[in-house]
Amino acid sequence: SGSLFIGFMLGVLAVIAGSKVATAFLVLAIPILDVARVIYLRFKHKQPIFHGDRHHLHFTLVDAGLSERKVVLLFYTCALVFGSAALFLQSIGKVIALAIIFVGLLVVALHFRARSASYERI
């Protein structure tokens, strides 16, 4: 029932907050950007799109040394912050928040990718 509850709460959040599409993108920003990045990497390496691999952000964070618990808590915290932002920001603020999330996710992914690569060399 977890996914049903999350879907229900996302629907409630979209109704409560204005600009429904921006709200949905803001709440789902990390999963959407993560999937887009993984699809790009699979195209780049000529791998099938539906073939599983360890290029997703949560695997990158775990491979870089974070525990699974810390990764889940990080994602929960991000969802809480972005959900709160979706409630309280106006339309242009949501677009700015999406841009900040995109840049932040890119910086985090590059940092932990470099950190993970340094662990592999040891």
XYZ file of C-alpha atoms in Angstrom:
122
model
C 0.000 0.000 0.000
C 3.029 2.307 0.133
C 2.968 3.236 -3.541
C -0.783 3.744 -3.434
C -0.436 6.087 -0.464
C 2.407 8.004 -2.108
C 0.380 8.355 -5.320
C -2.624 9.526 -3.342
C -0.561 12.085 -1.427
C 0.991 13.318 -4.681
C -2.510 13.807 -6.083
C -3.609 15.657 -2.948
C -0.498 17.827 -3.099
C -1.162 18.643 -6.759
C -4.738 19.698 -5.940
C -3.764 21.767 -2.893
C -0.852 23.527 -4.571
C -1.326 25.606 -7.692
C 0.277 24.812 -11.064
C -0.229 21.077 -10.940
C 2.382 20.055 -13.532
C 5.142 22.055 -11.858
C 4.139 20.548 -8.508
C 4.305 17.005 -9.867
C 7.687 17.670 -11.498
C 9.021 19.244 -8.319
C 7.966 16.329 -6.119
C 9.217 13.752 -8.638
C 12.302 15.716 -9.720
C 14.935 13.312 -8.420
C 13.387 10.142 -9.914
C 12.673 11.863 -13.246
C 16.173 13.325 -13.572
C 17.752 10.065 -12.420
C 15.861 8.064 -15.059
C 16.723 10.621 -17.747
C 20.405 10.413 -16.798
C 20.396 6.607 -16.819
C 18.651 6.462 -20.205
C 21.235 8.907 -21.580
C 24.079 6.738 -20.235
C 22.536 3.598 -21.719
C 22.211 5.268 -25.131
C 25.780 6.541 -24.852
C 27.131 3.063 -24.065
C 24.786 1.420 -26.620
C 23.033 -0.701 -23.984
C 19.345 -1.682 -24.094
C 17.166 0.879 -22.323
C 15.274 -1.749 -20.319
C 18.419 -3.617 -19.203
C 19.194 -3.170 -15.515
C 22.494 -1.756 -14.311
C 24.001 0.094 -11.354
C 24.033 3.602 -12.859
C 21.052 4.884 -10.838
C 21.754 7.540 -8.216
C 21.019 5.279 -5.241
C 23.525 2.680 -6.471
C 26.084 5.420 -7.086
C 25.647 6.697 -3.519
C 25.893 3.193 -2.026
C 28.971 2.400 -4.141
C 30.532 5.652 -2.933
C 30.330 4.501 0.680
C 26.944 5.609 2.031
C 24.851 2.993 3.765
C 21.492 2.062 2.281
C 19.816 3.588 5.324
C 21.574 6.922 4.771
C 20.624 6.925 1.089
C 16.965 6.295 1.930
C 16.999 9.005 4.594
C 18.617 11.399 2.110
C 15.890 10.687 -0.459
C 13.154 11.078 2.185
C 14.631 14.409 3.254
C 14.808 15.609 -0.343
C 11.195 14.541 -0.945
C 10.096 16.398 2.201
C 11.952 19.573 1.206
C 10.726 19.485 -2.395
C 7.163 18.667 -1.340
C 7.204 21.603 1.058
C 8.591 23.809 -1.693
C 5.764 22.667 -3.971
C 3.253 23.793 -1.380
C 4.727 27.177 -0.597
C 6.367 28.427 -3.805
C 4.572 30.236 -6.609
C 4.882 29.110 -10.239
C 8.150 30.915 -11.072
C 9.616 29.780 -7.747
C 8.854 26.172 -8.676
C 10.702 26.553 -11.972
C 13.704 28.017 -10.162
C 13.563 25.192 -7.614
C 13.531 22.637 -10.459
C 16.635 24.267 -11.958
C 18.379 24.179 -8.573
C 17.442 20.511 -8.150
C 18.798 19.698 -11.606
C 22.129 21.407 -10.934
C 22.328 19.919 -7.432
C 21.641 16.397 -8.675
C 24.277 16.828 -11.363
C 26.870 18.024 -8.825
C 26.060 15.201 -6.381
C 26.175 12.557 -9.109
C 29.515 13.814 -10.437
C 30.993 14.054 -6.934
C 30.004 10.554 -5.914
C 30.935 9.151 -9.318
C 34.448 10.538 -8.891
C 34.544 9.291 -5.310
C 33.368 5.840 -6.402
C 35.982 5.765 -9.174
C 38.718 6.595 -6.651
C 37.596 3.642 -4.477
C 37.806 1.323 -7.491
C 41.447 2.372 -8.161
C 42.507 1.451 -4.612
